[in-house]
Short mmCIF file of C-alpha atoms in Angstrom, two decimals:
data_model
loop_
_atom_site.label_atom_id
_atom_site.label_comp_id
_atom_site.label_asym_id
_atom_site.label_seq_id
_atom_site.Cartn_x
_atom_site.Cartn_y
_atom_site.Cartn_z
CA UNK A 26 21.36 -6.95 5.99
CA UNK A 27 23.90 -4.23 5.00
CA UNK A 28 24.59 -1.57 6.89
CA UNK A 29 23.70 2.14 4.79
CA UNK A 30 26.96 3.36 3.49
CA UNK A 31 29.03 6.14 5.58
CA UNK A 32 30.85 8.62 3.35
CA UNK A 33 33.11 11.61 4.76
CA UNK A 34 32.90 15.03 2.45
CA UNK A 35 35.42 17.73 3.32
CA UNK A 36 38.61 19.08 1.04
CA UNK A 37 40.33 19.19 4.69
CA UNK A 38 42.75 16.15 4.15
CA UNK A 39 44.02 16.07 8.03
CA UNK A 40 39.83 16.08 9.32
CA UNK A 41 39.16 13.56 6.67
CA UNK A 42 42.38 11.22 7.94
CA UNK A 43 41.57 11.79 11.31
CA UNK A 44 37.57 10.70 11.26
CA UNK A 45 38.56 7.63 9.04
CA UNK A 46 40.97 6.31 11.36
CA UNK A 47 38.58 6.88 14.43
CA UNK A 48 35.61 5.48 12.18
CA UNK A 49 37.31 2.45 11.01
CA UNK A 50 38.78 1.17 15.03
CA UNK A 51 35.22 0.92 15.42
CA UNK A 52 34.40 -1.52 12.27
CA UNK A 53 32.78 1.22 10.11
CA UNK A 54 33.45 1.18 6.06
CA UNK A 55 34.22 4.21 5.09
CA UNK A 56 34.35 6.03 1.60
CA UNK A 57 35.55 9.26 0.90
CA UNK A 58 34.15 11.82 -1.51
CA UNK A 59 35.63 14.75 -2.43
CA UNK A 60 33.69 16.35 -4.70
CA UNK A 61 29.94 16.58 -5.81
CA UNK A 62 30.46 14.12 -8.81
CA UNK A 63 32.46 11.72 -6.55
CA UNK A 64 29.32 11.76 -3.53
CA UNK A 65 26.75 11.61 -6.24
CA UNK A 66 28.33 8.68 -7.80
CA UNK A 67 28.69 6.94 -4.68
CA UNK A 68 24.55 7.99 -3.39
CA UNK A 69 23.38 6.21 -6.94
CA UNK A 70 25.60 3.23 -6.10
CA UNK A 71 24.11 2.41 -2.67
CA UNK A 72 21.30 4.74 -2.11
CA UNK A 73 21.00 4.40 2.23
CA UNK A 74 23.66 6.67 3.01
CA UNK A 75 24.55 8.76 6.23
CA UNK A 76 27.48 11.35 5.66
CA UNK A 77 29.40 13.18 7.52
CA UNK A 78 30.08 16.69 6.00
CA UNK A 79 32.27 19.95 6.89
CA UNK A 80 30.55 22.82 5.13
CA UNK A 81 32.58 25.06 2.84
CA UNK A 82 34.18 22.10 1.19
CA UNK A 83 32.02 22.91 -2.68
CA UNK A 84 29.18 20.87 -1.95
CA UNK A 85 25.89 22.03 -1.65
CA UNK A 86 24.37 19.37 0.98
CA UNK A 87 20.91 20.35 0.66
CA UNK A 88 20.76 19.34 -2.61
CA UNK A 89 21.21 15.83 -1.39
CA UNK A 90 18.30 16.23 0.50
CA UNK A 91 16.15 16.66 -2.67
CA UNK A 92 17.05 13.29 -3.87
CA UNK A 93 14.44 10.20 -4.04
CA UNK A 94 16.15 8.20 -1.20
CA UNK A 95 17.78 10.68 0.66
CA UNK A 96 20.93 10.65 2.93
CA UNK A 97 21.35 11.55 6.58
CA UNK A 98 23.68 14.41 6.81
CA UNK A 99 25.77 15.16 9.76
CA UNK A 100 27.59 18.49 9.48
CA UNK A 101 31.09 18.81 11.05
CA UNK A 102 31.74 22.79 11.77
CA UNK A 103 34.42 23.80 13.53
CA UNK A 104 33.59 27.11 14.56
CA UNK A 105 30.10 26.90 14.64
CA UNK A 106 27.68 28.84 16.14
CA UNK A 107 24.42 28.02 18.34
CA UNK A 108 22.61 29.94 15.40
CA UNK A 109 24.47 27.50 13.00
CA UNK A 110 23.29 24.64 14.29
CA UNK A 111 19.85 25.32 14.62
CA UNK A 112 19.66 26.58 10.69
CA UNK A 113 21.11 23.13 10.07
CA UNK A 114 18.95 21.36 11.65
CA UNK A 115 16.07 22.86 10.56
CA UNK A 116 17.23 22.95 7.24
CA UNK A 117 17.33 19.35 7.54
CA UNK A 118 20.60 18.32 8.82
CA UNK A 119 20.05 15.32 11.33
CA UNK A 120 23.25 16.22 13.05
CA UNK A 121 25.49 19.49 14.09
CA UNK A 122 28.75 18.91 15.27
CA UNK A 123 31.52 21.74 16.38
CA UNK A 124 35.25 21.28 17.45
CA UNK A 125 33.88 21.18 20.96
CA UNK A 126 32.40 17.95 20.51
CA UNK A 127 34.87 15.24 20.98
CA UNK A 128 35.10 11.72 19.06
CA UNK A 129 32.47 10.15 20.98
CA UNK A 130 30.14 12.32 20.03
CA UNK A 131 31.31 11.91 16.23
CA UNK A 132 30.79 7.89 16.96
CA UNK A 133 27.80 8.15 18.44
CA UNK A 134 25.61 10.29 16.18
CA UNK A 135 27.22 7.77 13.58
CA UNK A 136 25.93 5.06 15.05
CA UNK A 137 22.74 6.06 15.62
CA UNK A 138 22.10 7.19 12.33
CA UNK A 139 23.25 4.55 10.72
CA UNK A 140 21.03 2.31 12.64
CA UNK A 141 17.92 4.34 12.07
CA UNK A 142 19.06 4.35 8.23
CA UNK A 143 19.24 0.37 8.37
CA UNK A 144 15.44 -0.32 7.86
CA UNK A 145 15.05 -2.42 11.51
CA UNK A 146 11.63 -1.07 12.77
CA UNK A 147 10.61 2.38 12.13
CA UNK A 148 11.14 4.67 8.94
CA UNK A 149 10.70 8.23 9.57
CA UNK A 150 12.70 10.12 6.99
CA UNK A 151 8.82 11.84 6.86
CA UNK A 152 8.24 15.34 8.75
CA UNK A 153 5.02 14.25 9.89
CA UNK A 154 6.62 10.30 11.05
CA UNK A 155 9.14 11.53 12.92
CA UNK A 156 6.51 14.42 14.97
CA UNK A 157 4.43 11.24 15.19
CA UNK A 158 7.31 8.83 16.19
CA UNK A 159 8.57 12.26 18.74
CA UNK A 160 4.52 11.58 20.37
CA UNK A 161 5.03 7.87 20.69
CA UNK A 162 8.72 8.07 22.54
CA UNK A 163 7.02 10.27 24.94
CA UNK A 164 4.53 8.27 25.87
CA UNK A 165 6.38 5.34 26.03
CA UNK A 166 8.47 6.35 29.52
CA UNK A 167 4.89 6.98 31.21
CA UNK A 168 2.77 4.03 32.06
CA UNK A 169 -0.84 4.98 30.09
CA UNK A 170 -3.25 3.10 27.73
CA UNK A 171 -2.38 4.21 24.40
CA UNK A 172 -5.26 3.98 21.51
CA UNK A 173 -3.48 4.44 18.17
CA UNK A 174 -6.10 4.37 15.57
CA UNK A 175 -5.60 4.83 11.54
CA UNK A 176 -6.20 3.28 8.32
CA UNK A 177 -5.57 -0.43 7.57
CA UNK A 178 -1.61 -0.51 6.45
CA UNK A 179 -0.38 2.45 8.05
CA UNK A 180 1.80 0.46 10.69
CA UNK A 181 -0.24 0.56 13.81
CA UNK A 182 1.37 -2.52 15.01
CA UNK A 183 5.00 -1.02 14.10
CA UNK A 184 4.40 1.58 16.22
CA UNK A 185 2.94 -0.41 19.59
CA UNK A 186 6.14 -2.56 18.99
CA UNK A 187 8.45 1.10 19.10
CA UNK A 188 6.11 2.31 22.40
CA UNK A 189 7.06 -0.78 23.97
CA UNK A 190 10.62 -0.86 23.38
CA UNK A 191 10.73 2.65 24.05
CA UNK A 192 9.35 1.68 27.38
CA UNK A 193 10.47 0.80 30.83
CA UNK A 194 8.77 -2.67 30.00
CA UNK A 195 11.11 -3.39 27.35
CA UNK A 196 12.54 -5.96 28.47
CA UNK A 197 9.20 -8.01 29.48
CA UNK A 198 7.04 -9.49 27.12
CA UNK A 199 5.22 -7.97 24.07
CA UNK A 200 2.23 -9.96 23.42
CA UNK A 201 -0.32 -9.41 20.38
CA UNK A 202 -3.99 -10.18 19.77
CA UNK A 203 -5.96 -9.72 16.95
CA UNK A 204 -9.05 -9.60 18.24
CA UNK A 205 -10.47 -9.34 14.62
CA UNK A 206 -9.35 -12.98 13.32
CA UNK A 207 -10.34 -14.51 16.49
CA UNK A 208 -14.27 -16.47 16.83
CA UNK A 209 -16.15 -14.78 19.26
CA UNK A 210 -16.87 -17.67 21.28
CA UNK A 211 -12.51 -18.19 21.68
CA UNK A 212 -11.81 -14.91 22.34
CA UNK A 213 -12.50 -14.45 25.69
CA UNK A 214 -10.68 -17.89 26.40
CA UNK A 215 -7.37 -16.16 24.65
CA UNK A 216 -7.79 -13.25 26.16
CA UNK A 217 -7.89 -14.32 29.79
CA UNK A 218 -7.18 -17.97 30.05
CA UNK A 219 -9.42 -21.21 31.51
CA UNK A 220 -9.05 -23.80 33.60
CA UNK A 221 -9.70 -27.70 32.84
CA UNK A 222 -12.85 -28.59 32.12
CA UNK A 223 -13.77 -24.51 30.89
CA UNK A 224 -15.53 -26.29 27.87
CA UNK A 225 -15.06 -29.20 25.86
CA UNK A 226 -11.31 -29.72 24.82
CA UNK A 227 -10.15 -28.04 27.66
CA UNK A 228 -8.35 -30.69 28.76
CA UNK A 229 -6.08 -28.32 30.87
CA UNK A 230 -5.56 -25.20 32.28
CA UNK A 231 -4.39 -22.38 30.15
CA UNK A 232 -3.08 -18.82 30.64
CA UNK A 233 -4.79 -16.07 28.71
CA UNK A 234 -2.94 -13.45 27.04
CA UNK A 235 -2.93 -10.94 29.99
CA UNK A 236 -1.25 -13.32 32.08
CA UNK A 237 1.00 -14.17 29.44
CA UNK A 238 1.88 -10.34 28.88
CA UNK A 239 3.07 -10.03 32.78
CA UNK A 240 5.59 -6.72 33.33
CA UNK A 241 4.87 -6.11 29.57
CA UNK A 242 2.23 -5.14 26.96
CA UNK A 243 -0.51 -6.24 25.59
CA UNK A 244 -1.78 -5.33 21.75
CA UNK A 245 -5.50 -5.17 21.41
CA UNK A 246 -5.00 -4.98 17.62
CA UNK A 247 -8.32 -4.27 16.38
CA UNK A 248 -10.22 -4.00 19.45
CA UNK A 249 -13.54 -2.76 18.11
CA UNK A 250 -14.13 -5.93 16.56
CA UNK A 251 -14.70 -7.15 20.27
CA UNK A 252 -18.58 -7.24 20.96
CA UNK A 253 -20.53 -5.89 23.41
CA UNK A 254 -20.46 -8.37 26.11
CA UNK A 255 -16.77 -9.24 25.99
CA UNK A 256 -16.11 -5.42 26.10
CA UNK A 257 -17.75 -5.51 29.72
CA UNK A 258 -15.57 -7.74 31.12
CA UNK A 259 -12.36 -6.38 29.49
CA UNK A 260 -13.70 -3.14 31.02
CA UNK A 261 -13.72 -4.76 34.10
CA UNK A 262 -10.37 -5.90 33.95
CA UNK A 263 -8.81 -2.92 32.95
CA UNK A 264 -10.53 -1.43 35.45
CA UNK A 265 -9.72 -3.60 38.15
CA UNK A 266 -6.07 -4.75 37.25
CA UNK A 267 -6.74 -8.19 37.89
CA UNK A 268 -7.98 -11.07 35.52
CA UNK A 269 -9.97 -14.64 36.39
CA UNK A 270 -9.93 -17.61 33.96
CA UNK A 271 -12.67 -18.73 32.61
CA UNK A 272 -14.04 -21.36 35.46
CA UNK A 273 -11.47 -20.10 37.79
CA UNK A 274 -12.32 -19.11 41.69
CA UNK A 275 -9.23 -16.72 42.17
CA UNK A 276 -8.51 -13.81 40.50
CA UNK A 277 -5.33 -13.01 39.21
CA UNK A 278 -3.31 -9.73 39.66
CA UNK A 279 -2.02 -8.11 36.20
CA UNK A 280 1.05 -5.59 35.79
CA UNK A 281 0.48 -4.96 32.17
CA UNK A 282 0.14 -1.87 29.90
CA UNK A 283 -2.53 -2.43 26.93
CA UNK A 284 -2.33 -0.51 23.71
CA UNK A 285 -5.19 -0.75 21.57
CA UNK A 286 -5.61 -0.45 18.14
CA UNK A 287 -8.33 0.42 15.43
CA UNK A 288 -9.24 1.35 11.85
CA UNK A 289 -12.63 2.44 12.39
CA UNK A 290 -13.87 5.76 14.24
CA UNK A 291 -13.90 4.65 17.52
CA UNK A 292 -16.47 7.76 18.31
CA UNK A 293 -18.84 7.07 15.93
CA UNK A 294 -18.93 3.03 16.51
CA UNK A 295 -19.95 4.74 20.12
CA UNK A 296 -22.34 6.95 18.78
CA UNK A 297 -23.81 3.99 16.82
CA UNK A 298 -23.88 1.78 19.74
CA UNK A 299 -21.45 -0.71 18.47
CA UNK A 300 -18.87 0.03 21.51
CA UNK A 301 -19.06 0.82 25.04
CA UNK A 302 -19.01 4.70 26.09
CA UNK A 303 -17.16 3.92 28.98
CA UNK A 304 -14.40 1.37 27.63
CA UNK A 305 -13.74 4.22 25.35
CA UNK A 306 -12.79 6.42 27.62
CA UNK A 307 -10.24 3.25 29.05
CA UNK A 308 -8.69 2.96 26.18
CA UNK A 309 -8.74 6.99 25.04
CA UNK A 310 -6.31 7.78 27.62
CA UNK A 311 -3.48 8.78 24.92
CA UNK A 312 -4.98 8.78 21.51
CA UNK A 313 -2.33 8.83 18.25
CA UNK A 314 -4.03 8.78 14.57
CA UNK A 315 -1.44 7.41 12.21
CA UNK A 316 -1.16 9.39 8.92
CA UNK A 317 -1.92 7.17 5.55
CA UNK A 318 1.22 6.45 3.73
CA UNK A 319 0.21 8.93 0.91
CA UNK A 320 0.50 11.82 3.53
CA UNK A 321 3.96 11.27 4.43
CA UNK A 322 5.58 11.22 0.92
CA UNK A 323 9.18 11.33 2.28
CA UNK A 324 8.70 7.58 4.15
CA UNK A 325 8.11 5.74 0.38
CA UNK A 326 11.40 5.93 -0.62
CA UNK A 327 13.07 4.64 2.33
CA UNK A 328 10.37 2.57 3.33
CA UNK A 329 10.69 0.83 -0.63
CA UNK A 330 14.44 0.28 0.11
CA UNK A 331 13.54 -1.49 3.18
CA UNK A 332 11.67 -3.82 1.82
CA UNK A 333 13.84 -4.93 -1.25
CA UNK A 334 16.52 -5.83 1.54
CA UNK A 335 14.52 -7.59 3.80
CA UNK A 336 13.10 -10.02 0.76
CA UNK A 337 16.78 -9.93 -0.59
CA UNK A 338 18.14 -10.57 2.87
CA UNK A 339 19.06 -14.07 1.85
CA UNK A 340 20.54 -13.22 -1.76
CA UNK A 341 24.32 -12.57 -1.96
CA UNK A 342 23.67 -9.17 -4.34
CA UNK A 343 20.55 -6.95 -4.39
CA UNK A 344 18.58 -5.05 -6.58
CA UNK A 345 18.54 -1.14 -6.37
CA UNK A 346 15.66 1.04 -6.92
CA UNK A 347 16.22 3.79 -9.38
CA UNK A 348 15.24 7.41 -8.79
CA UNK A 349 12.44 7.19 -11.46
CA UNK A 350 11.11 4.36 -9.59
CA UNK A 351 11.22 5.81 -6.08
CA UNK A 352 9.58 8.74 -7.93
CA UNK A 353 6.99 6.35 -9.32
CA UNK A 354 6.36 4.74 -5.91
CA UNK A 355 5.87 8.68 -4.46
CA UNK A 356 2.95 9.69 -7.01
CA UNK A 357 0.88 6.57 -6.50
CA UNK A 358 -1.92 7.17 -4.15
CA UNK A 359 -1.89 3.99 -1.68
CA UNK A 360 -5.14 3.41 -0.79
CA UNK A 361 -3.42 0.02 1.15
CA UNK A 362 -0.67 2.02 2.38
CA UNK A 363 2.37 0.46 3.82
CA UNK A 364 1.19 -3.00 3.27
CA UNK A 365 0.45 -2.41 -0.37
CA UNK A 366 3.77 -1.18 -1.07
CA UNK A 367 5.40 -4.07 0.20
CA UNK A 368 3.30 -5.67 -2.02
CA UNK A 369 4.54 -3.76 -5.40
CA UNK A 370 8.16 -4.39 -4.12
CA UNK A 371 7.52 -8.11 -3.88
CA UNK A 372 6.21 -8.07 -7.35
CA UNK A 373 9.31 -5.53 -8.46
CA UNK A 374 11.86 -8.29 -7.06
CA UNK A 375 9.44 -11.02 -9.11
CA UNK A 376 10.30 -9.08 -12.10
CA UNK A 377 13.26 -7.47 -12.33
CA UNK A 378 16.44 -9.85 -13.83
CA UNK A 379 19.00 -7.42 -13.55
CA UNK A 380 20.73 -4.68 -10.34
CA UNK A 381 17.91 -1.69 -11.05
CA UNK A 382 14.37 -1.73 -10.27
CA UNK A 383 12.78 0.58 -12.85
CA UNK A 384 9.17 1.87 -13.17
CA UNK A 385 8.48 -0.51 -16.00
CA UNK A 386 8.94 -3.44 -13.12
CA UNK A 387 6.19 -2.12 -10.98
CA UNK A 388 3.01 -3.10 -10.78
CA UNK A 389 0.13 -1.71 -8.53
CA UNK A 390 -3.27 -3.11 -6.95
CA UNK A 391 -6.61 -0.86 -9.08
CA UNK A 392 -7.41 2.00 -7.36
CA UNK A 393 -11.71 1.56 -7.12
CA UNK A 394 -13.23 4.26 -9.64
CA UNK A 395 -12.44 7.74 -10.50
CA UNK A 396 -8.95 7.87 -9.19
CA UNK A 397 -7.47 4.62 -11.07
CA UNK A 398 -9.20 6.57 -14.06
CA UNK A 399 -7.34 9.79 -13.22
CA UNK A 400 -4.48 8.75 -12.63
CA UNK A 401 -3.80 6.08 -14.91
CA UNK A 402 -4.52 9.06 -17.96
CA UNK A 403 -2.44 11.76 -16.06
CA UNK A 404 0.72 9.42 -15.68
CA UNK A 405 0.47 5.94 -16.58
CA UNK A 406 2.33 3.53 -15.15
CA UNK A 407 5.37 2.07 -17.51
CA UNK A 408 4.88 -1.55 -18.11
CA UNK A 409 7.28 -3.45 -19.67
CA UNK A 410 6.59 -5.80 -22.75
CA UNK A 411 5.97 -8.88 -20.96
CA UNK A 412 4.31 -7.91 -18.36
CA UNK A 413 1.62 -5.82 -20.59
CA UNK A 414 0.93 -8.58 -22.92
CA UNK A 415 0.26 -10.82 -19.66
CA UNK A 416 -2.54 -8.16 -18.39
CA UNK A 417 -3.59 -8.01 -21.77
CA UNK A 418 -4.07 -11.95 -22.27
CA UNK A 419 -5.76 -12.49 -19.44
CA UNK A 420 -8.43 -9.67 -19.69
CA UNK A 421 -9.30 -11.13 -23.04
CA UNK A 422 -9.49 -15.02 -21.79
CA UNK A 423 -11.63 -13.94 -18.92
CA UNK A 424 -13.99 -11.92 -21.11
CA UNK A 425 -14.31 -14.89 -23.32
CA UNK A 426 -15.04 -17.05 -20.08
CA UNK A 427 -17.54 -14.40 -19.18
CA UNK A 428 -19.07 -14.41 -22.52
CA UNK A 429 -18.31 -10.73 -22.39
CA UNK A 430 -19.26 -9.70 -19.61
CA UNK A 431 -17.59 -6.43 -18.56
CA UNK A 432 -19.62 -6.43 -15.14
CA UNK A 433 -18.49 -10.36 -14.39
CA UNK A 434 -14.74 -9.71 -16.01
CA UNK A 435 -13.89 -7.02 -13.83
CA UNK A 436 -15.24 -8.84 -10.37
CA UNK A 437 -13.46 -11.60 -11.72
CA UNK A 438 -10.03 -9.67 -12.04
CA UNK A 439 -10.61 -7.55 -8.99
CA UNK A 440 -11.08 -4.50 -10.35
CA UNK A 441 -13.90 -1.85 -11.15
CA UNK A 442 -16.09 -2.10 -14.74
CA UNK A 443 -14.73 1.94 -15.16
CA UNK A 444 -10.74 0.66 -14.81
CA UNK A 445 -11.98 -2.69 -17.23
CA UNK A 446 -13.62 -0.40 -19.26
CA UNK A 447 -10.37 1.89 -19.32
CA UNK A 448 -8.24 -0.98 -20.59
CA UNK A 449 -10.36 -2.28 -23.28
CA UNK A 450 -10.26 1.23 -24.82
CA UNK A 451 -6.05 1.21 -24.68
CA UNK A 452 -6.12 -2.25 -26.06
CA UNK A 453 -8.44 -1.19 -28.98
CA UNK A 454 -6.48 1.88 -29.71
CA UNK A 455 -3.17 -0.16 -29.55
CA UNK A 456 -5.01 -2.23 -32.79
CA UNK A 457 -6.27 -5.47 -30.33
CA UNK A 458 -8.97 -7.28 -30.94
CA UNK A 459 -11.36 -7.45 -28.05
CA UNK A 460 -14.10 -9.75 -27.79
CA UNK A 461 -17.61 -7.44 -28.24
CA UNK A 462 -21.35 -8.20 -27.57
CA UNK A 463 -24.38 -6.10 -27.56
CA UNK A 464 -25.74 -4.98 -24.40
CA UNK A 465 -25.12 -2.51 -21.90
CA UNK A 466 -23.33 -5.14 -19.47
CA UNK A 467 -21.27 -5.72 -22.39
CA UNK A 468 -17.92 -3.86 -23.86
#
């Protein structure tokens, strides 16, 4: 993977010379800008960027903060002022260095941003990421159950793996269960081992997953899947710190921390009787609700760039997105959130032959009634030949397989009879023929 490209702004020659030279003994590239055409030329060339910037120098760097994908900014001020800084940072600046900071700090905020601007783990170019990402570092140094609940998508795994390497059990093990894709009648084995002879196949003894999670974490992904009788005796061992294996005598002493996830209302499946009061409470120690993608506009750009590297890790060039395709990416709605959007980018990288990823090479899951409807007549997505005669084709060939059926086309295709019924009408305005019976199941 590349690193994000580090540029140096300033029309002071000697403080340019001087931070290259330091920048490049450690193995960064460097490119220079010094003027707003130059840095804007060199932004749409690589779009990750973090820059270091003296103020004064004729460029305006919060206009760079306005772009699609935008760069981290580090300002270098010489004479700056307490006051300074904190209008810089809250202006947006991720950095605010004076002359009384010496190299090291210079190398280190450049290191760190540039690692944060590399797509490994977490994206949180997002006001409301980084107060939630601000939360999660917090917790990680103290040794509580942490519940993070949200939306399918949004991450919640992401963001157990950041508390735990955050953590002072970073360096054990981090061990995940999805309690959801696991039978019943095998999840308690998983979850806390058996000994030979347990049941039939058990032809030896196994550890579960707490044991196997020793001095590290656990991830309950999904946890109110678990019914009501395995919830006791996970209650019991979270209560008791200690686990026993299925047909085992002894009982064995766990050092683990659990964080539990869950996309349902954890209250309410309470309320309903679907999950024990008091394993609630367990788990509730340190509740964080992670925001849906479309509530953190800033992380789509950024987070879209990290996925056309990672699935162009391998390639020897890769394809950039352009700013009217991050801008694309920002008004969609993302009713599968972060997982969806890798999605689209997978498709983009499908379609696209050339450098640019444009609007026209996106394509996105229906959105169920009203709001495909809505949105798809407010600002329809760009489609490029090819790909719209393909959707067209095969909406026609399954409505002839359906004997025109809308109701049995659209279940067919995966989408809702309003968003079938939307495309029919565009075909038959573009001048297409569409195959048409009587009959209110019928278009």
């Amino acid at each position: 993977m590349t690193e994000p490209e580090l540029i140096l702004v300033s029309d002071d020659a000697e403080a340019v010379g001087r931070w290259r030279e330091l920048l490049q003994a450690e193995g960064h590239a460097v490119q220079i800008a010094a003027t707003t055409a130059q840095l804007d030329s060199l932004l749409d060339a690589c779009g990750r960027a973090v820059i270091v910037l003296q103020p004064g120098c004729g460029v305006d760097w919060r206009r760079l903060l306005q772009r699609a994908l935008p760069p981290r900014v580090i300002l270098y001020q010489p004479t700056g002022t307490m006051q300074d800084a904190v209008r810089a940072i809250r202006d947006g600046a991720v950095d605010f260095l004076t002359a009384r900071d010496d190299s090291m700090a210079l190398l280190e905020s450049v290191r760190r941003h540039l690692q944060e601007s590399s797509g490994d783990g977490l994206v949180c170019e997002d006001r409301l990421t980084q107060e939630m990402v601000a939360l999660a570092a917090r917790v990680a140094a103290r040794p509580v159950t942490v519940l993070l609940s949200g939306e399918s998508g949004t991450g919640k795994e992401v963001f157990a793996r950041f508390i735990h390497q955050q953590s002072p059990r970073a360096d054990g093990p981090f061990v995940a269960v999805n309690c959801a894709a696991i039978p019943e009648h095998m999840l308690e084995a998983v979850l806390f081992g058996f000994e030979k002879g347990a049941f039939t196949g058990a032809h030896r003894a196994h550890t579960g997953k707490f044991e196997q999670a020793q001095g590290g974490t656990l991830l309950l992904d999904e946890v109110s899947e678990i019914d009501l009788g395995l919830q006791a005796k996970l209650l019991r061992v979270l209560q008791e710190r200690e686990v026993e294996r299925l047909c085992g005598s002894e009982a064995t002493p766990i050092d683990v921390r659990v964080i539990a996830t869950t996309n349902r209302d954890l209250r309410g499946e309470v309320q309903a009787g679907r999950f024990r009061e008091d394993l609630y409470y367990r788990l509730h120690v340190f509740p964080l609700v992670l925001p849906a993608l479309r509530a953190r506009p800033a992380d789509i750009g950024p987070l879209a760039a990290a996925f056309v590297r990672r699935h162009c890790a391998e390639q020897a060039s890769q394809p950039r997105l352009t700013e009217a395709a991050i801008q694309r990416l920002v008004t969609h709605p993302w009713p599968g959130n972060v997982r969806e959007l890798e999605n689209v980018i997978q498709r983009a990288l499908v379609m696209v032959d050339g450098e640019r990823i444009e609007p026209a090479h996106l394509r996105f899951d229906p959105v169920p009634g009203d709001v495909v409807v809505a949105e798809a007549t407010a600002a329809p997505a760009p489609l490029d030949e090819r790909m719209r005669d393909r959707e067209q084709r095969m909406i026609i060939d399954t409505l002839q397989q359906q004997n025109g059926s809308r109701k049995a086309t659209a279940a067919k295709l995966g989408i809702s009879v309003r968003t079938l019924r939307y495309k029919l009408q565009r075909m038959r305005e573009q001048g297409l023929e569409v195959p048409g019976v009587a009959g209110a199941e019928y278009a």
